[in-house]
Amino acid sequence: MHTACFVDGAFVPARSGRTFAVRNPATDAEVAQVADGWLDDARAAVEAAARAFPAWKSIAAIERARHLRRLAELMHRDAERLADLCSQECGKPLAEARTEVAYAASFLEWYAEEGKRVYGETIPASDQAKRLLVLRRPCGVAAAITPWNFPIAMVTRKMGPALAAGCTQVVKPAEQTPLSALAIAALAAEAGLPAGVLNVVPGLDAASISDAFFDTLHVRHVSFTGSTEVGRILLRRSAEQVVRVSLELGGHAPFIVFDDADLDAAVAGAMASKFRNAGQTCVCANRFLVQRGIHDAFVERFTAAVAALKVGDGRADGTQVGPLIDDAGLRKAEAHVADALARGARATTGGTRARVEGCTDRFMRPTVLTGVTPAMTCFREETFGPVAPVCAFDSEGDALRLANDTPYGLAAYVFTKDGARIVRMSEELQYGIVGINDALPATAQAPFGGVKHSGLGREGGRQGIEEYLDLRYVSWRVG
Ligand code: ADP
């Protein structure tokens, strides 16, 4: 297991010599002591990335693609080990961690190809003696700040397009889950990635590490996935070096079920969207808006499915819902449930902590709340836990108003068979991602990202690589 900073192609201790403990949220067992990187470690990483940039941007895109593909192959080879590490760090069930490894590798595979298609443009000139060209050039060193809920995929989702574009990168993984990022770094070294192209600086003091991203002109792009609060800090800081940022921030996804929906598909979608990673994903359904005609049938089927979920240690056989990441996460989900119950909601299943033999008390019974109203906290804020608040509505207009009445705008889901309604909802929902009869829309080849307080920029798709490219206009007088 690699536990040191990865800088300039080598694993090195933090300059301070300090380390910090990474613990399994299910058991509190120490997984490893990890280097506690700080500003000077991050500066060294940025300098290494800046030194590696001229050569990396100059090799053929097809050669960069080979590196990315090789790394993806090694991730598949080591999928079981990576999944186990991921589950230990963040508590998610092993089956989900395995899916995450494949999803993570898909960003490297897809961008290995997309990097070959960074085409330029010629523009007809008014002056016959001139030729006007537009080049798309890698912007420089890219910094990535990643969250704990997808410790592998959030790294490769930023790394695939950055490296394919010809940028070099410094990654600051979440303090809860640095080991997965360091494992990727080790595989990158094995894949023959030149020193300095990828660097990873773990550490407890995220603000001091990120200082290194804003005190130099080398870093030209900062990609962040995490809370809206920290996103705002980074957006403010980006003014210092006029650096581009992409922000994938909080969500508050509505999951809308119309009377004409396929009930089986809606319940299956609700389960997949809500309980993945114990409800700790930014695209998780955070409130269920269910039309009155199908409401009772939906609640009955959904409650039965939720009550049957197996809660446990992510690494134990058959676990479907693991622990919350930490005590604060548990307390927030509990507070949302308590507030809803106090204001008149009813728990049709769950609502309390779950006891898991030999584990911490950081587990919550998957919960369905009915009779939820917009006055309740769970209807207004992201819960980030295994809690499904259900609110009944009458008309399509009501559903749209309720869905859009939030500062967030990441993902929304709609279950219906009505084609005209699908068009209306796709156009009127103020969200960056809309799943129509589809609870899991995220995929490497599509642009993922939000509007309003959910963020700026897109990851994935042909759009995702644009973030790392600068346009250069060349005016060439030939005569
Ligand atoms: P969460 O609440 O889900 O942990 P955060 O936004 O706090 O989300 O964390 C997401 C990432 O941002 C993590 O890597 C974390 O270390 C980092 N981070 C937290 N605070 C700051 C900060 N002030 N500056 C830069 N990065 C930060």
XYZ file of C-alpha atoms and ligand atoms in Angstrom:
506
model
C 0.000 0.000 0.000
C 1.418 3.400 -0.988
C 1.134 6.032 1.707
C 3.598 8.789 0.734
C 3.163 11.837 -1.489
C 3.738 11.055 -5.179
C 5.879 13.852 -6.579
C 8.000 13.867 -9.720
C 7.576 10.131 -10.258
C 8.580 9.049 -6.737
C 6.847 8.355 -3.452
C 8.246 10.773 -0.875
C 7.316 11.526 2.736
C 5.788 14.887 3.597
C 8.587 17.416 4.187
C 7.324 17.912 7.722
C 7.631 14.159 8.368
C 4.068 14.159 9.675
C 1.494 11.491 8.888
C -2.212 11.074 9.581
C -4.458 8.071 10.048
C -6.931 6.884 7.428
C -9.672 4.882 9.106
C -12.373 2.563 7.844
C -15.652 4.335 8.654
C -17.345 0.981 9.275
C -14.999 -0.140 12.042
C -12.692 2.789 12.810
C -9.805 0.383 12.132
C -6.708 2.214 10.937
C -6.136 1.411 7.271
C -2.809 3.252 7.069
C -0.781 6.228 8.194
C -0.504 8.594 5.228
C 1.895 11.467 4.536
C 0.404 14.741 5.734
C 1.341 16.981 2.820
C 1.277 20.737 3.144
C 1.942 23.896 1.137
C 5.621 23.170 0.431
C 4.873 19.596 -0.671
C 2.179 20.894 -3.001
C 4.524 23.574 -4.368
C 7.118 20.885 -5.140
C 4.409 18.903 -6.938
C 3.340 21.938 -8.981
C 6.968 22.606 -9.909
C 7.445 18.969 -10.969
C 4.279 19.165 -13.065
C 5.482 22.429 -14.634
C 8.823 20.821 -15.518
C 7.109 17.805 -17.065
C 4.638 19.896 -19.083
C 6.787 20.898 -22.119
C 7.678 17.299 -22.980
C 4.234 15.838 -22.211
C 2.398 18.382 -24.347
C 4.812 17.822 -27.207
C 4.513 14.071 -27.611
C 1.911 12.816 -30.067
C -1.631 12.502 -28.757
C -1.561 8.886 -29.863
C 1.377 8.312 -27.512
C -0.417 9.952 -24.584
C -3.366 7.715 -25.413
C -1.146 4.644 -25.053
C -0.154 5.709 -21.542
C -3.759 6.251 -20.508
C -4.887 2.933 -21.962
C -2.044 1.103 -20.236
C -3.028 2.643 -16.931
C -6.662 1.636 -17.486
C -5.549 -1.939 -18.219
C -3.573 -2.039 -14.967
C -6.611 -0.773 -13.082
C -8.663 -3.636 -14.545
C -5.884 -6.079 -13.664
C -5.884 -4.848 -10.057
C -9.627 -4.195 -9.854
C -10.188 -6.432 -6.847
C -7.379 -4.845 -4.819
C -8.475 -1.313 -5.748
C -12.106 -2.082 -4.902
C -11.139 -3.452 -1.511
C -9.011 -0.385 -0.745
C -11.814 1.919 -1.863
C -14.325 0.095 0.320
C -11.991 0.278 3.314
C -11.476 4.015 2.929
C -15.020 5.150 2.274
C -17.163 2.280 3.521
C -19.055 1.560 0.302
C -20.115 -2.022 -0.485
C -17.518 -4.022 -2.410
C -19.907 -4.587 -5.325
C -20.223 -0.814 -5.735
C -16.484 -0.341 -5.372
C -15.915 -2.846 -8.205
C -18.323 -0.897 -10.401
C -16.460 2.270 -9.486
C -13.129 0.822 -10.642
C -14.585 0.004 -14.072
C -16.274 3.417 -14.239
C -12.987 5.093 -13.256
C -11.035 3.223 -15.934
C -13.650 4.193 -18.532
C -12.625 7.867 -18.244
C -9.035 6.962 -19.111
C -10.146 4.730 -21.974
C -12.558 7.275 -23.393
C -10.220 10.264 -23.145
C -7.345 8.228 -24.585
C -9.426 8.278 -27.784
C -10.832 11.786 -27.410
C -7.318 13.226 -27.014
C -6.668 12.167 -30.618
C -9.487 14.404 -31.803
C -8.342 17.800 -30.529
C -8.852 19.329 -33.961
C -8.066 22.855 -34.997
C -9.836 25.116 -37.454
C -9.071 27.303 -40.487
C -11.005 30.500 -41.091
C -11.393 32.096 -44.528
C -9.524 35.405 -44.386
C -10.639 38.706 -45.929
C -7.069 39.411 -46.961
C -5.893 36.858 -49.541
C -2.339 37.152 -48.234
C -3.351 35.772 -44.866
C -4.220 32.358 -43.470
C -6.169 32.285 -40.218
C -5.800 29.240 -37.999
C -7.215 28.230 -34.624
C -5.182 25.806 -32.538
C -6.347 24.139 -29.334
C -3.423 23.940 -26.950
C -3.114 22.324 -23.487
C -3.470 25.087 -20.899
C -0.629 24.122 -18.521
C -0.584 22.428 -15.132
C -4.007 21.277 -13.953
C -4.918 20.884 -10.285
C -7.594 18.501 -9.061
C -9.278 18.519 -5.663
C -11.362 15.387 -5.195
C -13.997 14.177 -2.711
C -14.232 10.995 -0.647
C -17.424 9.508 -2.082
C -15.823 8.206 -5.315
C -12.164 7.969 -4.292
C -11.065 6.415 -7.609
C -13.482 7.711 -10.234
C -13.294 11.380 -9.245
C -9.522 11.219 -9.743
C -9.664 9.626 -13.205
C -12.593 11.798 -14.323
C -10.246 14.764 -13.912
C -7.072 12.972 -14.915
C -8.328 11.433 -18.194
C -9.149 14.703 -19.975
C -6.249 16.660 -18.414
C -3.544 14.194 -19.428
C -5.133 13.424 -22.805
C -5.167 17.157 -23.601
C -1.440 17.378 -22.824
C -1.687 18.969 -19.380
C 0.225 17.670 -16.383
C -1.551 17.392 -13.061
C -1.421 17.657 -9.285
C -4.170 15.842 -7.383
C -5.225 16.614 -3.813
C -7.424 13.717 -2.750
C -9.903 13.961 0.110
C -8.293 13.442 3.509
C -10.659 10.531 4.221
C -9.656 8.626 1.068
C -6.106 9.357 -0.138
C -5.053 5.711 -0.554
C -7.038 5.081 -3.736
C -5.469 8.116 -5.420
C -1.997 6.962 -4.335
C -2.737 3.476 -5.686
C -3.600 5.044 -9.058
C -0.315 6.976 -8.934
C 1.612 3.740 -8.359
C -0.122 2.133 -11.333
C 0.614 5.223 -13.434
C 4.304 4.802 -12.620
C 4.084 1.112 -13.545
C 2.370 2.114 -16.806
C 5.446 4.196 -17.625
C 3.905 7.647 -17.242
C 6.832 10.110 -17.299
C 7.834 11.611 -13.938
C 5.937 14.746 -12.990
C 2.986 14.196 -15.338
C 0.826 13.035 -12.434
C 1.457 14.052 -8.816
C -0.613 13.315 -5.732
C -0.382 15.290 -2.484
C -2.539 13.974 0.362
C -2.919 15.967 3.556
C -5.215 17.171 6.281
C -4.840 20.882 5.574
C -6.681 21.200 2.262
C -6.540 24.985 2.307
C -2.753 25.075 2.614
C -2.282 22.500 -0.173
C -4.617 24.424 -2.448
C -2.688 27.649 -1.720
C -0.014 26.169 -3.983
C -2.553 26.084 -6.825
C -3.192 29.809 -6.659
C 0.236 31.292 -5.958
C 1.771 30.430 -9.314
C 1.034 31.109 -12.956
C 1.868 27.506 -13.826
C -1.505 26.179 -12.687
C -4.040 27.157 -15.357
C -6.965 24.992 -14.372
C -8.399 23.891 -11.033
C -11.043 21.193 -11.061
C -12.961 20.632 -7.859
C -15.663 18.217 -6.771
C -17.133 18.793 -3.332
C -19.330 21.126 -1.349
C -20.780 24.391 -2.660
C -19.208 26.166 0.320
C -15.649 25.145 -0.630
C -16.457 25.695 -4.323
C -17.196 29.341 -3.545
C -13.845 29.706 -1.752
C -12.023 28.288 -4.765
C -13.957 30.444 -7.214
C -12.955 33.531 -5.218
C -9.350 32.381 -5.090
C -9.294 31.746 -8.830
C -9.352 35.531 -9.314
C -5.776 35.794 -7.996
C -4.149 34.136 -11.018
C -7.198 34.455 -13.291
C -7.211 30.676 -13.435
C -10.033 28.654 -14.934
C -12.017 26.526 -12.490
C -14.553 23.803 -12.959
C -16.737 23.101 -9.987
C -18.928 20.087 -9.424
C -20.783 21.007 -6.264
C -23.771 19.974 -4.190
C -26.970 18.572 -5.638
C -30.526 18.254 -4.475
C -31.968 15.950 -7.095
C -35.728 15.664 -7.536
C -36.961 12.230 -8.599
C -40.348 12.782 -10.239
C -42.763 9.904 -10.754
C -45.881 10.620 -12.842
C -49.102 8.607 -12.682
C -48.358 7.011 -16.068
C -44.871 5.780 -15.081
C -43.863 2.114 -15.215
C -44.063 1.417 -11.484
C -41.454 -1.372 -11.488
C -38.979 0.804 -13.377
C -39.635 3.772 -11.087
C -39.061 1.725 -7.920
C -35.941 0.070 -9.344
C -34.661 3.504 -10.403
C -35.430 4.976 -6.995
C -33.450 2.202 -5.277
C -30.455 2.619 -7.592
C -30.411 6.393 -7.375
C -31.063 6.803 -3.668
C -29.082 4.091 -1.946
C -25.871 3.937 -3.950
C -23.034 4.688 -1.534
C -25.621 4.970 1.290
C -27.102 8.037 -0.358
C -23.771 9.852 -0.386
C -23.514 10.939 -4.013
C -24.177 14.395 -5.385
C -26.580 13.024 -8.014
C -28.552 10.922 -5.502
C -32.299 11.453 -5.554
C -32.764 13.750 -2.594
C -36.536 14.200 -2.756
C -39.170 12.058 -4.406
C -42.048 13.937 -6.015
C -44.780 11.412 -6.703
C -48.062 12.167 -8.456
C -51.080 11.481 -6.295
C -52.578 8.710 -8.452
C -49.508 6.470 -8.159
C -48.310 7.743 -4.764
C -49.623 4.979 -2.495
C -48.616 2.130 -4.803
C -45.143 3.651 -5.227
C -44.680 4.136 -1.478
C -45.798 0.588 -0.724
C -43.443 -1.034 -3.254
C -40.572 1.338 -2.495
C -40.905 0.802 1.278
C -40.831 -2.977 0.865
C -37.700 -2.795 -1.286
C -35.967 -0.356 1.085
C -36.819 -2.427 4.170
C -35.150 -5.442 2.529
C -31.793 -3.681 2.014
C -28.912 -5.269 3.879
C -26.934 -2.781 5.968
C -23.397 -3.684 6.992
C -19.657 -3.394 6.657
C -18.950 -2.686 2.986
C -16.515 -5.599 2.849
C -18.965 -8.130 4.294
C -20.826 -10.484 1.985
C -24.126 -9.196 0.663
C -23.891 -5.676 2.095
C -25.952 -3.189 0.093
C -25.727 -0.132 2.342
C -22.561 0.737 4.245
C -21.853 3.310 6.972
C -22.015 7.081 6.720
C -18.552 8.525 6.107
C -18.238 10.109 9.558
C -20.129 11.179 12.666
C -21.002 14.568 11.202
C -22.547 12.852 8.169
C -24.614 10.592 10.418
C -25.763 13.485 12.579
C -26.860 15.502 9.543
C -28.966 12.643 8.142
C -30.457 12.025 11.601
C -31.266 15.707 12.022
C -33.075 15.756 8.665
C -35.176 12.758 9.731
C -35.921 14.236 13.170
C -36.957 17.560 11.655
C -39.295 15.864 9.156
C -40.906 13.654 11.815
C -41.372 16.624 14.140
C -43.156 18.510 11.334
C -45.572 15.689 10.588
C -43.818 13.295 8.205
C -44.034 9.542 8.807
C -41.273 6.933 8.437
C -42.713 3.939 6.578
C -39.407 2.149 7.189
C -36.139 3.041 8.934
C -35.718 6.348 10.728
C -33.182 5.155 13.283
C -29.580 3.981 13.496
C -28.764 0.406 12.500
C -26.736 -1.858 14.766
C -24.028 -3.756 12.925
C -22.135 -6.401 14.875
C -18.488 -5.479 15.462
C -18.835 -2.065 13.808
C -19.170 1.596 14.724
C -22.613 3.124 15.256
C -22.268 5.135 12.049
C -24.926 3.120 10.211
C -28.427 4.264 9.488
C -31.417 2.133 8.570
C -32.487 3.019 5.027
C -35.446 5.323 5.513
C -38.564 6.307 3.604
C -40.440 9.404 4.804
C -43.948 10.198 3.573
C -46.013 13.344 3.994
C -42.940 15.471 3.336
C -43.566 19.168 2.625
C -41.365 21.980 1.295
C -41.137 23.392 4.843
C -38.992 20.467 5.984
C -35.190 20.629 5.972
C -34.885 17.403 3.956
C -36.860 19.065 1.172
C -34.558 22.073 1.047
C -31.064 20.721 1.771
C -28.911 17.883 0.533
C -29.154 15.029 3.089
C -26.226 12.881 1.858
C -27.566 9.800 3.605
C -29.932 6.842 3.082
C -33.093 8.886 3.534
C -35.851 9.082 0.902
C -38.385 11.868 1.512
C -41.603 11.477 -0.515
C -43.862 14.399 -1.348
C -47.148 14.048 -3.255
C -48.070 16.423 -6.105
C -51.088 16.923 -8.352
C -50.136 18.486 -11.681
C -47.095 18.603 -13.937
C -46.853 22.324 -13.215
C -46.693 21.633 -9.471
C -43.936 19.073 -9.999
C -41.885 21.509 -12.068
C -42.297 24.310 -9.539
C -41.294 22.076 -6.631
C -38.361 20.617 -8.565
C -36.971 23.981 -9.656
C -37.516 25.786 -6.349
C -33.939 25.291 -5.138
C -30.585 26.966 -5.664
C -29.173 23.607 -6.775
C -29.302 22.227 -10.304
C -27.193 19.108 -10.801
C -29.367 16.068 -11.631
C -33.121 15.492 -11.953
C -35.001 12.298 -12.751
C -38.366 11.861 -14.427
C -40.369 8.671 -14.755
C -43.215 8.853 -17.287
C -44.291 7.287 -20.590
C -45.720 10.485 -22.083
C -43.502 11.675 -24.955
C -44.707 15.281 -24.985
C -44.201 15.519 -21.225
C -40.681 14.118 -21.627
C -39.892 16.955 -24.032
C -41.382 19.565 -21.672
C -39.573 18.244 -18.617
C -36.241 17.914 -20.460
C -36.520 21.551 -21.481
C -37.954 23.101 -18.322
C -36.098 21.387 -15.480
C -33.275 23.706 -14.414
C -30.667 20.974 -14.094
C -27.447 20.040 -15.878
C -28.407 16.362 -16.081
C -31.903 14.949 -16.643
C -32.507 11.197 -16.434
C -35.695 10.158 -18.234
C -36.734 6.723 -16.977
C -33.030 6.424 -16.181
C -31.673 6.688 -12.646
C -27.991 6.258 -13.543
C -27.209 8.644 -16.419
C -23.507 9.297 -15.627
C -21.118 7.888 -18.228
C -17.674 8.851 -19.539
C -18.900 10.017 -22.954
C -21.530 12.480 -21.693
C -21.067 15.942 -20.115
C -21.651 15.780 -16.360
C -22.181 18.956 -14.364
C -24.667 21.352 -12.869
C -26.206 24.796 -13.116
C -26.885 27.440 -10.438
C -25.174 26.596 -7.109
C -24.323 23.091 -8.346
C -21.349 24.272 -10.309
C -19.544 25.430 -13.409
C -18.068 23.459 -16.268
C -18.537 19.878 -17.385
C -16.649 16.641 -16.881
C -16.915 13.787 -19.330
C -17.866 13.881 -22.971
C -16.145 15.816 -25.726
C -16.974 18.927 -23.668
C -14.872 17.722 -20.711
C -11.564 18.070 -22.534
C -12.312 21.679 -23.555
C -11.740 22.724 -19.943
C -8.056 21.864 -20.372
C -7.529 23.501 -23.769
C -6.769 27.105 -24.657
C -7.708 28.439 -28.059
C -4.845 30.008 -29.928
C -5.603 32.135 -32.950
C -2.772 32.307 -35.475
C -2.868 34.942 -38.178
C -0.295 34.040 -40.830
C 0.697 36.485 -43.565
C 1.940 34.217 -46.301
C 2.627 36.697 -49.074
P -17.305 17.197 1.888
O -18.120 18.048 2.795
O -18.078 16.304 1.013
O -16.141 16.523 2.543
P -15.604 19.272 0.924
O -15.979 20.316 -0.064
O -15.315 19.707 2.321
O -16.748 18.203 0.826
O -14.345 18.454 0.416
C -14.092 18.130 -0.928
C -12.598 18.302 -1.184
O -12.246 19.653 -0.954
C -11.710 17.468 -0.271
O -10.566 17.048 -0.999
C -11.302 18.478 0.793
O -10.089 18.158 1.419
C -11.170 19.736 -0.038
N -11.265 20.992 0.704
C -11.954 21.239 1.855
N -11.787 22.516 2.232
C -10.994 23.105 1.316
C -10.445 24.427 1.141
N -10.701 25.415 1.998
N -9.663 24.657 0.062
C -9.392 23.684 -0.824
N -9.872 22.428 -0.710
C -10.660 22.136 0.320
